[in-house]
XYZ file of C-alpha atoms in Angstrom:
262
model
C 0.000 0.000 0.000
C 1.156 3.578 -0.619
C 2.583 5.564 2.279
C 0.308 8.065 3.972
C 0.055 11.122 1.759
C -0.483 14.760 2.632
C -2.142 17.816 1.164
C -0.145 20.947 0.354
C -1.787 24.025 -1.198
C -4.733 21.852 -2.167
C -2.525 19.298 -3.933
C -2.690 15.726 -2.698
C 0.843 14.279 -2.587
C 1.002 10.485 -2.356
C 4.320 8.592 -2.094
C 4.392 5.355 -4.083
C 7.023 2.878 -2.896
C 8.215 1.056 -5.994
C 10.731 -1.179 -4.182
C 12.950 -1.568 -1.114
C 16.376 -3.155 -0.995
C 20.143 -2.698 -0.828
C 22.214 -1.445 -3.711
C 23.444 -4.372 -5.784
C 27.066 -5.439 -6.058
C 27.360 -4.059 -9.590
C 27.720 -0.502 -8.264
C 27.745 -0.790 -4.451
C 30.631 0.699 -2.481
C 31.216 1.166 1.241
C 28.921 3.950 2.394
C 31.824 6.173 3.432
C 33.187 5.998 -0.110
C 29.825 6.822 -1.664
C 29.147 9.972 0.361
C 31.835 12.527 1.033
C 34.778 10.135 1.257
C 36.011 8.092 4.228
C 37.530 11.099 5.995
C 34.492 13.369 5.758
C 33.509 14.646 9.230
C 29.891 13.558 8.736
C 30.949 9.984 9.518
C 31.713 10.892 13.127
C 27.966 11.266 13.749
C 26.255 8.361 15.571
C 24.531 5.972 13.194
C 25.800 7.698 10.072
C 27.441 4.576 8.668
C 24.542 2.168 9.270
C 23.826 -0.124 6.284
C 21.997 1.662 3.472
C 18.694 0.091 2.498
C 17.244 2.090 -0.362
C 13.572 2.877 -0.760
C 12.563 3.717 -4.314
C 9.755 6.280 -4.163
C 7.724 7.752 -6.979
C 5.067 10.387 -6.227
C 1.496 10.980 -7.322
C 0.212 14.563 -7.313
C -3.480 15.372 -7.637
C -4.151 19.053 -8.279
C -7.353 20.836 -7.211
C -8.403 21.171 -10.870
C -8.231 17.403 -11.331
C -4.894 17.187 -13.086
C -2.884 14.107 -12.170
C 0.918 14.173 -12.216
C 3.248 11.228 -11.675
C 6.806 12.022 -10.620
C 9.148 9.272 -11.870
C 8.242 5.819 -13.131
C 10.604 3.723 -11.046
C 12.486 0.525 -11.750
C 10.281 -1.108 -14.343
C 10.096 -4.821 -15.059
C 12.471 -7.743 -14.500
C 14.460 -6.913 -17.647
C 14.879 -3.263 -16.647
C 18.214 -1.482 -17.205
C 18.295 -1.305 -13.384
C 18.239 -5.098 -13.035
C 21.974 -5.347 -12.389
C 21.896 -3.288 -9.215
C 18.344 -2.679 -7.957
C 15.495 -4.882 -6.635
C 13.459 -5.311 -9.804
C 10.681 -5.618 -10.750
C 9.126 -2.499 -9.320
C 5.583 -2.422 -8.018
C 4.508 1.017 -9.241
C 1.432 -0.307 -11.051
C 0.154 -1.939 -7.867
C 0.880 1.197 -5.840
C -1.064 3.346 -8.300
C -3.965 0.906 -8.249
C -3.990 1.005 -4.451
C -4.173 4.805 -4.679
C -7.190 4.480 -6.986
C -5.475 5.696 -10.145
C -5.522 3.994 -13.531
C -2.598 4.558 -15.935
C -4.802 6.388 -18.428
C -5.747 8.946 -15.758
C -2.198 10.312 -15.509
C -1.908 13.606 -17.420
C 1.813 14.304 -16.994
C 4.810 12.183 -16.084
C 7.739 14.191 -14.738
C 11.016 12.296 -14.986
C 13.310 13.949 -12.462
C 16.236 12.508 -14.388
C 17.118 9.747 -16.803
C 18.596 7.134 -14.489
C 17.353 3.571 -14.554
C 15.687 3.627 -11.134
C 13.664 6.728 -11.975
C 12.593 6.222 -15.587
C 12.539 2.505 -16.434
C 8.822 2.077 -15.737
C 7.898 4.518 -18.489
C 6.805 1.850 -20.979
C 4.342 -1.015 -20.953
C 5.501 -4.630 -20.996
C 5.870 -4.596 -24.795
C 8.727 -2.084 -24.500
C 7.155 0.247 -27.050
C 3.830 1.515 -25.717
C 3.839 4.287 -23.097
C 2.764 2.909 -19.727
C 0.690 6.073 -19.237
C -1.012 6.423 -22.615
C -2.581 9.854 -22.150
C 0.411 11.510 -20.494
C 3.123 13.813 -21.726
C 6.527 12.763 -20.383
C 8.504 15.811 -19.258
C 12.303 16.005 -19.076
C 14.726 18.898 -19.131
C 16.207 19.594 -22.558
C 19.688 19.538 -20.993
C 19.018 16.048 -19.616
C 17.927 14.684 -22.958
C 20.901 16.222 -24.770
C 23.268 14.694 -22.204
C 21.757 11.242 -22.475
C 21.726 11.296 -26.263
C 25.461 11.993 -26.255
C 26.008 8.798 -24.247
C 25.581 5.070 -24.822
C 23.043 4.687 -22.015
C 20.694 1.699 -22.294
C 17.878 4.103 -21.441
C 18.065 5.467 -24.973
C 16.535 2.287 -26.376
C 14.657 1.310 -23.219
C 12.914 4.655 -22.632
C 13.806 7.682 -24.756
C 13.448 6.402 -28.316
C 10.145 4.574 -27.724
C 8.651 7.632 -26.006
C 9.806 9.860 -28.832
C 8.391 7.448 -31.409
C 5.071 7.546 -29.562
C 5.118 11.348 -29.734
C 4.747 11.897 -26.000
C 8.231 13.050 -24.923
C 8.517 16.740 -24.033
C 11.971 18.216 -23.501
C 11.722 21.692 -21.977
C 14.274 24.163 -20.641
C 14.018 25.463 -17.091
C 10.808 26.092 -15.184
C 7.527 24.567 -16.358
C 4.124 25.232 -14.790
C 1.929 22.126 -14.715
C -0.836 23.651 -12.583
C -1.024 26.872 -10.571
C 0.193 24.945 -7.511
C 2.693 22.638 -9.280
C 5.887 23.770 -10.994
C 8.921 21.936 -12.314
C 12.324 23.577 -11.946
C 15.920 22.683 -12.745
C 18.100 21.222 -9.977
C 21.275 20.202 -11.829
C 24.235 18.280 -10.480
C 23.281 14.670 -9.900
C 22.702 14.716 -13.639
C 23.099 17.743 -15.919
C 19.359 18.176 -16.415
C 18.002 16.943 -13.103
C 14.681 18.577 -12.241
C 12.465 18.738 -9.168
C 8.784 19.444 -8.604
C 7.609 22.267 -6.349
C 4.183 22.265 -4.741
C 2.593 25.349 -3.219
C 5.334 27.862 -3.977
C 8.074 25.435 -2.920
C 6.492 24.657 0.425
C 7.034 21.045 -0.609
C 9.601 19.853 -3.135
C 9.759 16.415 -4.703
C 13.514 16.469 -5.118
C 14.507 13.284 -6.926
C 18.158 12.599 -6.172
C 19.159 16.052 -4.946
C 19.344 14.459 -1.485
C 19.954 10.710 -1.542
C 20.938 9.820 2.017
C 20.218 11.340 5.453
C 23.904 12.182 5.940
C 23.383 14.870 3.291
C 20.843 16.552 5.548
C 23.381 16.542 8.350
C 26.017 17.937 5.991
C 24.985 18.987 2.463
C 28.642 19.035 1.379
C 28.770 15.216 1.568
C 28.811 14.624 -2.175
C 27.700 11.393 -3.827
C 30.211 9.374 -5.807
C 27.768 8.873 -8.697
C 26.840 12.531 -9.101
C 27.629 13.791 -12.592
C 29.072 16.950 -11.020
C 29.627 16.812 -7.270
C 30.270 20.543 -7.175
C 27.017 21.431 -8.957
C 25.083 18.838 -6.946
C 26.397 20.283 -3.686
C 25.444 23.825 -4.702
C 21.952 22.694 -5.674
C 21.523 20.701 -2.467
C 22.720 23.551 -0.244
C 20.449 26.056 -1.971
C 17.361 23.840 -1.902
C 17.801 22.802 1.724
C 18.375 26.407 2.773
C 15.201 27.524 0.966
C 13.081 24.753 2.458
C 14.499 25.283 5.945
C 13.704 29.003 5.776
C 10.097 28.146 4.838
C 9.819 25.233 7.280
C 9.005 23.279 4.152
C 8.873 19.596 3.330
C 11.430 17.627 1.340
C 10.038 14.612 -0.525
C 12.903 12.245 -1.293
C 13.351 9.275 -3.593
C 15.427 6.967 -1.396
C 14.724 7.691 2.289
C 12.667 5.186 4.278
C 10.277 7.985 5.261
C 9.378 9.844 2.069
C 8.681 13.197 3.758
C 11.194 15.201 5.797
C 10.035 18.350 7.574
C 12.793 20.968 7.534
């Protein structure tokens, strides 16, 4: 069942837990090496180095005008590009059903970034048909350009089929989805990473801007798999400072508890 949701500025925000499990051996490293380095002072904090069990959260947003937005599509099926390191298959379809939402009711899919644990559930089981047939799939133009210059398996697994179906929207910068819901760029983890603000940034669905609780304790604890640790740190510091000043809520992708009050 989905986690308990909340309402912000009239928008219902429902976390959808796609999967839970440790990072697979294909990319796993000791936690100290993944965040900040073994000598980073954050590791002197009690409990900081406890084993990392990842939760893979997507989010459903229901606006007051009836628009339905899905943030990220999760791990996908057993043959997902994430299969080498994450607990596939994901259970997003079951989570949506439990929330009372059918795939055809989703109006917009926001992909925070084009990594396999956030975008691999974008297609139906045939690998060609959009999983959300009436939705536009929104990515940052910078993100799409970056991926297309790579040899990522997501090109064939996600991007090209969505483009062929005519439902992929690549936009630059801020995009308004509803008066209470806006998408904005949060680069660093990937070049075109984006987040979703609800209620004038009183709540932000932040993708992988903050991956682990140690980054709340010290936002300078960079992640080894960030595309640019420097840009990711700047983005994280700025976003956390803004939310803290507003006493806002951070909605994360990989924390056990999806919502963190700042």
